[in-house]
PDB file of C-alpha atoms in Angstrom:
ATOM      1  CA  GLY A   1     115.782  83.716 113.957  1.00 47.00           C
ATOM      2  CA  GLN A   2     112.256  84.404 113.299  1.00 63.00           C
ATOM      3  CA  ASN A   3     109.084  82.477 113.808  1.00 88.00           C
ATOM      4  CA  ILE A   4     105.858  83.936 112.595  1.00 94.00           C
ATOM      5  CA  ASP A   5     102.580  82.223 113.386  1.00 96.00           C
ATOM      6  CA  GLN A   6      99.162  83.560 111.659  1.00 97.00           C
ATOM      7  CA  PRO A   7      96.042  81.284 110.837  1.00 97.00           C
ATOM      8  CA  THR A   8      95.730  79.691 107.695  1.00 95.00           C
ATOM      9  CA  GLU A   9      92.454  80.422 106.903  1.00 96.00           C
ATOM     10  CA  MET A  10      89.554  82.843 107.947  1.00 98.00           C
ATOM     11  CA  THR A  11      85.938  83.367 106.694  1.00 97.00           C
ATOM     12  CA  ALA A  12      83.910  86.406 107.468  1.00 97.00           C
ATOM     13  CA  THR A  13      80.768  87.920 106.070  1.00 97.00           C
ATOM     14  CA  GLU A  14      80.301  91.004 104.179  1.00 97.00           C
ATOM     15  CA  GLY A  15      80.118  94.024 106.488  1.00 97.00           C
ATOM     16  CA  ALA A  16      80.948  92.388 109.382  1.00 97.00           C
ATOM     17  CA  ILE A  17      84.989  92.728 111.302  1.00 97.00           C
ATOM     18  CA  VAL A  18      87.636  90.409 111.359  1.00 98.00           C
ATOM     19  CA  GLN A  19      90.554  90.085 113.278  1.00 98.00           C
ATOM     20  CA  ILE A  20      93.590  88.356 111.850  1.00 98.00           C
ATOM     21  CA  ASN A  21      95.982  87.519 114.678  1.00 98.00           C
ATOM     22  CA  CYS A  22     100.309  87.281 114.260  1.00 98.00           C
ATOM     23  CA  THR A  23     102.366  86.091 117.160  1.00 97.00           C
ATOM     24  CA  TYR A  24     106.170  86.205 116.319  1.00 95.00           C
ATOM     25  CA  GLN A  25     109.289  85.225 117.824  1.00 92.00           C
ATOM     26  CA  THR A  26     112.287  87.442 116.911  1.00 85.00           C
ATOM     27  CA  SER A  27     116.021  88.247 118.330  1.00 80.00           C
ATOM     28  CA  GLY A  28     115.857  91.654 117.512  1.00 82.00           C
ATOM     29  CA  PHE A  29     112.459  93.381 116.826  1.00 86.00           C
ATOM     30  CA  ASN A  30     112.356  96.328 114.740  1.00 85.00           C
ATOM     31  CA  GLY A  31     108.765  96.925 113.351  1.00 89.00           C
ATOM     32  CA  LEU A  32     105.690  94.504 112.123  1.00 93.00           C
ATOM     33  CA  PHE A  33     104.122  95.086 108.701  1.00 94.00           C
ATOM     34  CA  TRP A  34     101.065  93.751 107.549  1.00 96.00           C
ATOM     35  CA  TYR A  35     100.623  93.347 103.598  1.00 96.00           C
ATOM     36  CA  GLN A  36      97.574  92.333 101.520  1.00 97.00           C
ATOM     37  CA  GLN A  37      97.820  89.959  98.829  1.00 96.00           C
ATOM     38  CA  HIS A  38      95.661  88.822  95.865  1.00 95.00           C
ATOM     39  CA  ALA A  39      95.949  85.415  94.584  1.00 89.00           C
ATOM     40  CA  GLY A  40      98.732  85.964  91.774  1.00 87.00           C
ATOM     41  CA  GLU A  41      99.500  89.380  92.336  1.00 92.00           C
ATOM     42  CA  ALA A  42     102.042  91.403  94.236  1.00 94.00           C
ATOM     43  CA  PRO A  43     101.557  92.103  98.105  1.00 95.00           C
ATOM     44  CA  THR A  44     100.513  95.766  98.725  1.00 95.00           C
ATOM     45  CA  PHE A  45     101.526  97.530 102.244  1.00 93.00           C
ATOM     46  CA  LEU A  46      98.411  97.980 104.768  1.00 95.00           C
ATOM     47  CA  SER A  47     100.424  98.893 108.130  1.00 93.00           C
ATOM     48  CA  TYR A  48     103.344  99.368 109.976  1.00 92.00           C
ATOM     49  CA  ASN A  49     103.758  98.961 113.921  1.00 93.00           C
ATOM     50  CA  VAL A  50     107.311  99.871 115.952  1.00 90.00           C
ATOM     51  CA  LEU A  51     105.728 100.847 118.798  1.00 93.00           C
ATOM     52  CA  ASP A  52     103.269  99.008 121.176  1.00 96.00           C
ATOM     53  CA  GLY A  53      99.123 100.516 120.264  1.00 96.00           C
ATOM     54  CA  LEU A  54      96.922 101.002 117.720  1.00 96.00           C
ATOM     55  CA  GLU A  55      97.249 102.667 114.181  1.00 93.00           C
ATOM     56  CA  GLU A  56      94.220 103.292 112.434  1.00 93.00           C
ATOM     57  CA  LYS A  57      93.957 103.633 108.590  1.00 89.00           C
ATOM     58  CA  GLY A  58      90.377 103.616 107.565  1.00 93.00           C
ATOM     59  CA  ARG A  59      88.892 100.372 107.757  1.00 96.00           C
ATOM     60  CA  PHE A  60      92.043  98.741 108.626  1.00 96.00           C
ATOM     61  CA  SER A  61      93.512  98.899 112.283  1.00 97.00           C
ATOM     62  CA  SER A  62      96.824  97.013 113.489  1.00 97.00           C
ATOM     63  CA  PHE A  63      97.756  96.375 116.655  1.00 98.00           C
ATOM     64  CA  LEU A  64     101.181  95.493 118.777  1.00 97.00           C
ATOM     65  CA  SER A  65     102.106  94.203 121.643  1.00 97.00           C
ATOM     66  CA  ARG A  66     106.129  93.838 121.418  1.00 95.00           C
ATOM     67  CA  SER A  67     106.090  92.087 124.914  1.00 95.00           C
ATOM     68  CA  LYS A  68     103.806  89.622 124.452  1.00 96.00           C
ATOM     69  CA  GLY A  69     105.300  89.074 120.800  1.00 96.00           C
ATOM     70  CA  TYR A  70     101.744  89.885 119.218  1.00 97.00           C
ATOM     71  CA  SER A  71      99.781  91.744 116.699  1.00 98.00           C
ATOM     72  CA  TYR A  72      96.425  91.920 115.133  1.00 98.00           C
ATOM     73  CA  LEU A  73      94.928  93.409 111.819  1.00 98.00           C
ATOM     74  CA  LEU A  74      91.228  94.631 112.113  1.00 98.00           C
ATOM     75  CA  LEU A  75      88.911  94.950 109.148  1.00 97.00           C
ATOM     76  CA  LYS A  76      85.980  96.518 109.193  1.00 97.00           C
ATOM     77  CA  GLU A  77      83.293  96.944 107.405  1.00 97.00           C
ATOM     78  CA  LEU A  78      84.299  93.770 105.122  1.00 97.00           C
ATOM     79  CA  GLN A  79      83.862  94.153 101.436  1.00 97.00           C
ATOM     80  CA  MET A  80      83.931  91.082  99.066  1.00 97.00           C
ATOM     81  CA  LYS A  81      87.105  92.903  97.419  1.00 96.00           C
ATOM     82  CA  ASP A  82      89.021  92.087 100.879  1.00 97.00           C
ATOM     83  CA  SER A  83      88.979  88.262 100.100  1.00 97.00           C
ATOM     84  CA  ALA A  84      92.899  87.740  99.526  1.00 97.00           C
ATOM     85  CA  SER A  85      95.495  86.839 101.451  1.00 96.00           C
ATOM     86  CA  TYR A  86      97.128  88.906 104.882  1.00 98.00           C
ATOM     87  CA  LEU A  87     100.690  88.657 105.413  1.00 96.00           C
ATOM     88  CA  CYS A  88     102.237  89.559 108.602  1.00 96.00           C
ATOM     89  CA  ALA A  89     105.990  90.187 108.066  1.00 94.00           C
ATOM     90  CA  VAL A  90     108.583  91.225 110.943  1.00 91.00           C
ATOM     91  CA  TYR A  91     111.787  93.081 110.693  1.00 86.00           C
ATOM     92  CA  ASP A  92     114.415  91.399 112.500  1.00 80.00           C
ATOM     93  CA  SER A  93     118.148  92.631 112.989  1.00 75.00           C
ATOM     94  CA  GLY A  94     119.103  89.411 115.155  1.00 66.00           C
ATOM     95  CA  ALA A  95     121.348  87.951 112.509  1.00 61.00           C
ATOM     96  CA  GLY A  96     123.706  91.005 112.441  1.00 62.00           C
ATOM     97  CA  SER A  97     121.454  92.594 109.299  1.00 66.00           C
ATOM     98  CA  TYR A  98     118.118  93.848 108.824  1.00 72.00           C
ATOM     99  CA  GLN A  99     115.390  91.012 107.180  1.00 79.00           C
ATOM    100  CA  LEU A 100     112.149  91.333 106.428  1.00 84.00           C
ATOM    101  CA  THR A 101     110.374  87.816 107.116  1.00 87.00           C
ATOM    102  CA  PHE A 102     106.903  86.730 106.348  1.00 92.00           C
ATOM    103  CA  GLY A 103     104.656  84.489 107.944  1.00 93.00           C
ATOM    104  CA  LYS A 104     102.717  82.155 105.545  1.00 92.00           C
ATOM    105  CA  GLY A 105      99.810  84.392 105.347  1.00 95.00           C
ATOM    106  CA  THR A 106      96.170  84.540 106.344  1.00 97.00           C
ATOM    107  CA  LYS A 107      93.685  83.424 103.316  1.00 96.00           C
ATOM    108  CA  LEU A 108      90.599  85.259 104.030  1.00 98.00           C
ATOM    109  CA  SER A 109      87.263  84.737 102.581  1.00 97.00           C
ATOM    110  CA  VAL A 110      84.626  87.284 102.809  1.00 97.00           C
ATOM    111  CA  ILE A 111      81.044  85.831 101.890  1.00 96.00           C
ATOM    112  CA  PRO A 112      77.848  87.142 100.972  1.00 95.00           C
TER     113      PRO A 112
ATOM    114  CA  ASP B   1     101.322 100.777  90.040  1.00 83.00           C
ATOM    115  CA  SER B   2     103.948 100.149  92.863  1.00 84.00           C
ATOM    116  CA  GLY B   3     107.009 101.786  90.529  1.00 93.00           C
ATOM    117  CA  VAL B   4     108.823  98.319  90.811  1.00 97.00           C
ATOM    118  CA  THR B   5     109.579  97.027  87.067  1.00 97.00           C
ATOM    119  CA  GLN B   6     110.029  93.118  87.045  1.00 98.00           C
ATOM    120  CA  THR B   7     111.026  91.541  83.979  1.00 97.00           C
ATOM    121  CA  PRO B   8     109.947  89.230  82.340  1.00 97.00           C
ATOM    122  CA  LYS B   9     106.631  88.443  83.632  1.00 96.00           C
ATOM    123  CA  HIS B  10     106.558  84.714  82.729  1.00 97.00           C
ATOM    124  CA  LEU B  11     109.394  82.348  81.859  1.00 97.00           C
ATOM    125  CA  ILE B  12     109.178  78.844  80.686  1.00 97.00           C
ATOM    126  CA  THR B  13     112.802  76.855  80.576  1.00 97.00           C
ATOM    127  CA  ALA B  14     113.754  73.510  81.006  1.00 97.00           C
ATOM    128  CA  THR B  15     115.640  71.821  83.854  1.00 97.00           C
ATOM    129  CA  GLY B  16     119.069  71.957  84.073  1.00 97.00           C
ATOM    130  CA  GLN B  17     118.920  75.801  82.253  1.00 97.00           C
ATOM    131  CA  ARG B  18     119.904  78.855  83.593  1.00 98.00           C
ATOM    132  CA  VAL B  19     117.906  82.262  83.390  1.00 98.00           C
ATOM    133  CA  THR B  20     118.079  85.590  84.930  1.00 98.00           C
ATOM    134  CA  LEU B  21     115.325  87.990  86.371  1.00 98.00           C
ATOM    135  CA  ARG B  22     115.584  91.558  86.276  1.00 98.00           C
ATOM    136  CA  CYS B  23     114.440  94.379  88.564  1.00 98.00           C
ATOM    137  CA  SER B  24     114.006  98.160  88.703  1.00 98.00           C
ATOM    138  CA  PRO B  25     113.625  99.536  91.846  1.00 97.00           C
ATOM    139  CA  ARG B  26     111.356 102.741  92.502  1.00 95.00           C
ATOM    140  CA  SER B  27     112.848 105.765  91.565  1.00 93.00           C
ATOM    141  CA  GLY B  28     115.049 106.844  94.911  1.00 89.00           C
ATOM    142  CA  ASP B  29     114.918 103.570  96.465  1.00 92.00           C
ATOM    143  CA  LEU B  30     118.439 101.948  97.276  1.00 90.00           C
ATOM    144  CA  SER B  31     117.043  98.570  98.870  1.00 90.00           C
ATOM    145  CA  VAL B  32     116.268  95.847  96.836  1.00 93.00           C
ATOM    146  CA  TYR B  33     114.834  92.224  98.104  1.00 93.00           C
ATOM    147  CA  TRP B  34     114.180  89.235  96.525  1.00 96.00           C
ATOM    148  CA  TYR B  35     111.707  86.659  97.538  1.00 96.00           C
ATOM    149  CA  GLN B  36     110.533  83.405  96.479  1.00 96.00           C
ATOM    150  CA  GLN B  37     106.667  82.247  96.579  1.00 95.00           C
ATOM    151  CA  SER B  38     105.996  78.749  95.622  1.00 90.00           C
ATOM    152  CA  LEU B  39     102.444  77.481  95.138  1.00 79.00           C
ATOM    153  CA  ASP B  40     100.458  78.235  97.923  1.00 70.00           C
ATOM    154  CA  GLN B  41     103.622  78.620 100.562  1.00 77.00           C
ATOM    155  CA  GLY B  42     104.527  82.301 101.930  1.00 85.00           C
ATOM    156  CA  LEU B  43     106.884  84.607 100.393  1.00 92.00           C
ATOM    157  CA  GLN B  44     110.847  83.315 101.273  1.00 93.00           C
ATOM    158  CA  PHE B  45     113.356  85.812 101.793  1.00 92.00           C
ATOM    159  CA  LEU B  46     116.531  85.190  99.590  1.00 95.00           C
ATOM    160  CA  ILE B  47     118.641  88.331  99.512  1.00 94.00           C
ATOM    161  CA  GLN B  48     118.879  91.929 100.434  1.00 91.00           C
ATOM    162  CA  TYR B  49     120.735  94.408  98.692  1.00 92.00           C
ATOM    163  CA  TYR B  50     121.574  98.385  99.902  1.00 89.00           C
ATOM    164  CA  ASN B  51     122.858 100.598  97.218  1.00 90.00           C
ATOM    165  CA  GLY B  52     125.284  97.745  95.755  1.00 93.00           C
ATOM    166  CA  GLU B  53     125.992  95.834  98.840  1.00 92.00           C
ATOM    167  CA  GLU B  54     124.567  92.612  99.907  1.00 92.00           C
ATOM    168  CA  ARG B  55     123.106  93.231 103.282  1.00 86.00           C
ATOM    169  CA  ALA B  56     121.270  90.106 104.290  1.00 86.00           C
ATOM    170  CA  LYS B  57     120.995  86.839 103.140  1.00 88.00           C
ATOM    171  CA  GLY B  58     118.346  84.285 103.562  1.00 88.00           C
ATOM    172  CA  ASN B  59     117.395  80.702 102.456  1.00 83.00           C
ATOM    173  CA  ILE B  60     119.111  81.430  98.939  1.00 92.00           C
ATOM    174  CA  LEU B  61     120.378  78.117  97.294  1.00 94.00           C
ATOM    175  CA  GLU B  62     123.755  78.104  96.313  1.00 95.00           C
ATOM    176  CA  ARG B  63     122.749  77.645  92.730  1.00 97.00           C
ATOM    177  CA  PHE B  64     121.500  81.379  92.947  1.00 97.00           C
ATOM    178  CA  SER B  65     123.077  84.302  92.853  1.00 96.00           C
ATOM    179  CA  ALA B  66     122.032  88.089  92.926  1.00 97.00           C
ATOM    180  CA  GLN B  67     123.759  91.215  92.148  1.00 97.00           C
ATOM    181  CA  GLN B  68     122.832  95.230  92.498  1.00 97.00           C
ATOM    182  CA  PHE B  69     124.367  97.421  89.544  1.00 96.00           C
ATOM    183  CA  PRO B  70     125.712 101.040  89.991  1.00 95.00           C
ATOM    184  CA  ASP B  71     122.041 102.311  88.414  1.00 95.00           C
ATOM    185  CA  LEU B  72     120.731 100.136  91.370  1.00 95.00           C
ATOM    186  CA  HIS B  73     118.705  97.994  89.560  1.00 96.00           C
ATOM    187  CA  SER B  74     119.331  94.296  90.344  1.00 98.00           C
ATOM    188  CA  GLU B  75     119.496  90.436  88.913  1.00 98.00           C
ATOM    189  CA  LEU B  76     118.661  87.394  90.451  1.00 98.00           C
ATOM    190  CA  ASN B  77     120.376  84.815  88.597  1.00 98.00           C
ATOM    191  CA  LEU B  78     119.140  80.974  88.997  1.00 98.00           C
ATOM    192  CA  SER B  79     120.815  77.931  87.715  1.00 97.00           C
ATOM    193  CA  SER B  80     120.964  74.376  87.134  1.00 97.00           C
ATOM    194  CA  LEU B  81     117.196  74.791  87.317  1.00 97.00           C
ATOM    195  CA  GLU B  82     115.271  72.015  89.102  1.00 97.00           C
ATOM    196  CA  LEU B  83     111.271  71.483  88.561  1.00 96.00           C
ATOM    197  CA  GLY B  84     110.955  72.449  92.444  1.00 94.00           C
ATOM    198  CA  ASP B  85     112.231  75.956  91.533  1.00 96.00           C
ATOM    199  CA  SER B  86     108.745  76.678  89.636  1.00 96.00           C
ATOM    200  CA  ALA B  87     107.580  79.705  91.421  1.00 96.00           C
ATOM    201  CA  LEU B  88     106.919  83.445  91.920  1.00 96.00           C
ATOM    202  CA  TYR B  89     109.629  85.462  92.002  1.00 97.00           C
ATOM    203  CA  PHE B  90     108.986  88.936  93.776  1.00 97.00           C
ATOM    204  CA  CYS B  91     111.555  91.767  93.773  1.00 97.00           C
ATOM    205  CA  ALA B  92     110.664  94.747  96.525  1.00 95.00           C
ATOM    206  CA  SER B  93     112.461  97.839  97.318  1.00 94.00           C
ATOM    207  CA  SER B  94     112.248 100.541  99.535  1.00 89.00           C
ATOM    208  CA  VAL B  95     114.108 103.918 100.670  1.00 84.00           C
ATOM    209  CA  ASP B  96     116.507 102.726 103.165  1.00 70.00           C
ATOM    210  CA  VAL B  97     117.310  99.829 105.237  1.00 62.00           C
ATOM    211  CA  MET B  98     114.086  98.657 106.394  1.00 56.00           C
ATOM    212  CA  GLY B  99     113.569  99.394 110.605  1.00 53.00           C
ATOM    213  CA  LYS B 100     112.785 103.332 109.800  1.00 60.00           C
ATOM    214  CA  GLY B 101     109.319 103.173 109.142  1.00 54.00           C
ATOM    215  CA  THR B 102     109.378 102.520 105.637  1.00 73.00           C
ATOM    216  CA  GLU B 103     107.433  99.727 103.668  1.00 84.00           C
ATOM    217  CA  ALA B 104     108.745  97.647 101.125  1.00 89.00           C
ATOM    218  CA  PHE B 105     106.892  98.020  97.316  1.00 94.00           C
ATOM    219  CA  PHE B 106     106.409  94.926  95.303  1.00 96.00           C
ATOM    220  CA  GLY B 107     106.939  94.488  91.639  1.00 97.00           C
ATOM    221  CA  GLN B 108     104.331  92.194  89.779  1.00 96.00           C
ATOM    222  CA  GLY B 109     106.610  89.199  90.051  1.00 96.00           C
ATOM    223  CA  THR B 110     108.096  86.978  87.755  1.00 97.00           C
ATOM    224  CA  ARG B 111     106.243  83.624  86.940  1.00 96.00           C
ATOM    225  CA  LEU B 112     109.000  80.785  85.979  1.00 97.00           C
ATOM    226  CA  THR B 113     108.169  77.637  85.219  1.00 97.00           C
ATOM    227  CA  VAL B 114     110.639  74.748  84.982  1.00 97.00           C
ATOM    228  CA  VAL B 115     109.441  71.905  82.681  1.00 97.00           C
TER     229      VAL B 115
END
């Protein structure tokens, strides 16, 4: 099975940097995804990590350590529109079939 | 626009009833996933299909069933509805079975309200 933990809520200031952590336990890790979801809307893809290290994409970066079961999403130069939930999701083949499991999400509030 | 189409956008129905939610994946995507998201809850994985066959099953109730048709669209059937089934139901699609670096693209969801 899978167990994915991330903080429930975070608050950060416009223009600042925020790091959202995610820890996971899986029996057959096959990649980690980060999604952004505004309230009542569909999740949208942000990043994908399958190997250890940092993936950078503009203002967003994601890091993975497979040995530690740990990832983080780094958001730089925060903007008000970044206020949303950020979902960590793990692709796991431990059950004999591939399954994309999401954490409960971290609700980020960006304040002026 | 993700390219994934879900209908209807909203659905209000009474307890005990049965509804069908429809999903058309992005052109070329073979995998379809269904998720349930209750108020202030995370995305709960229900079921996945790949090219017409069931590939993975999550916490899907026996009252719920799904299928993927030859044209790759999928339907999620919810029966004997209860108040607790009120939620956003999302469909997502990807090019192939994930684990190969391909992300899932989500539809806009169907908001189901059971009264």
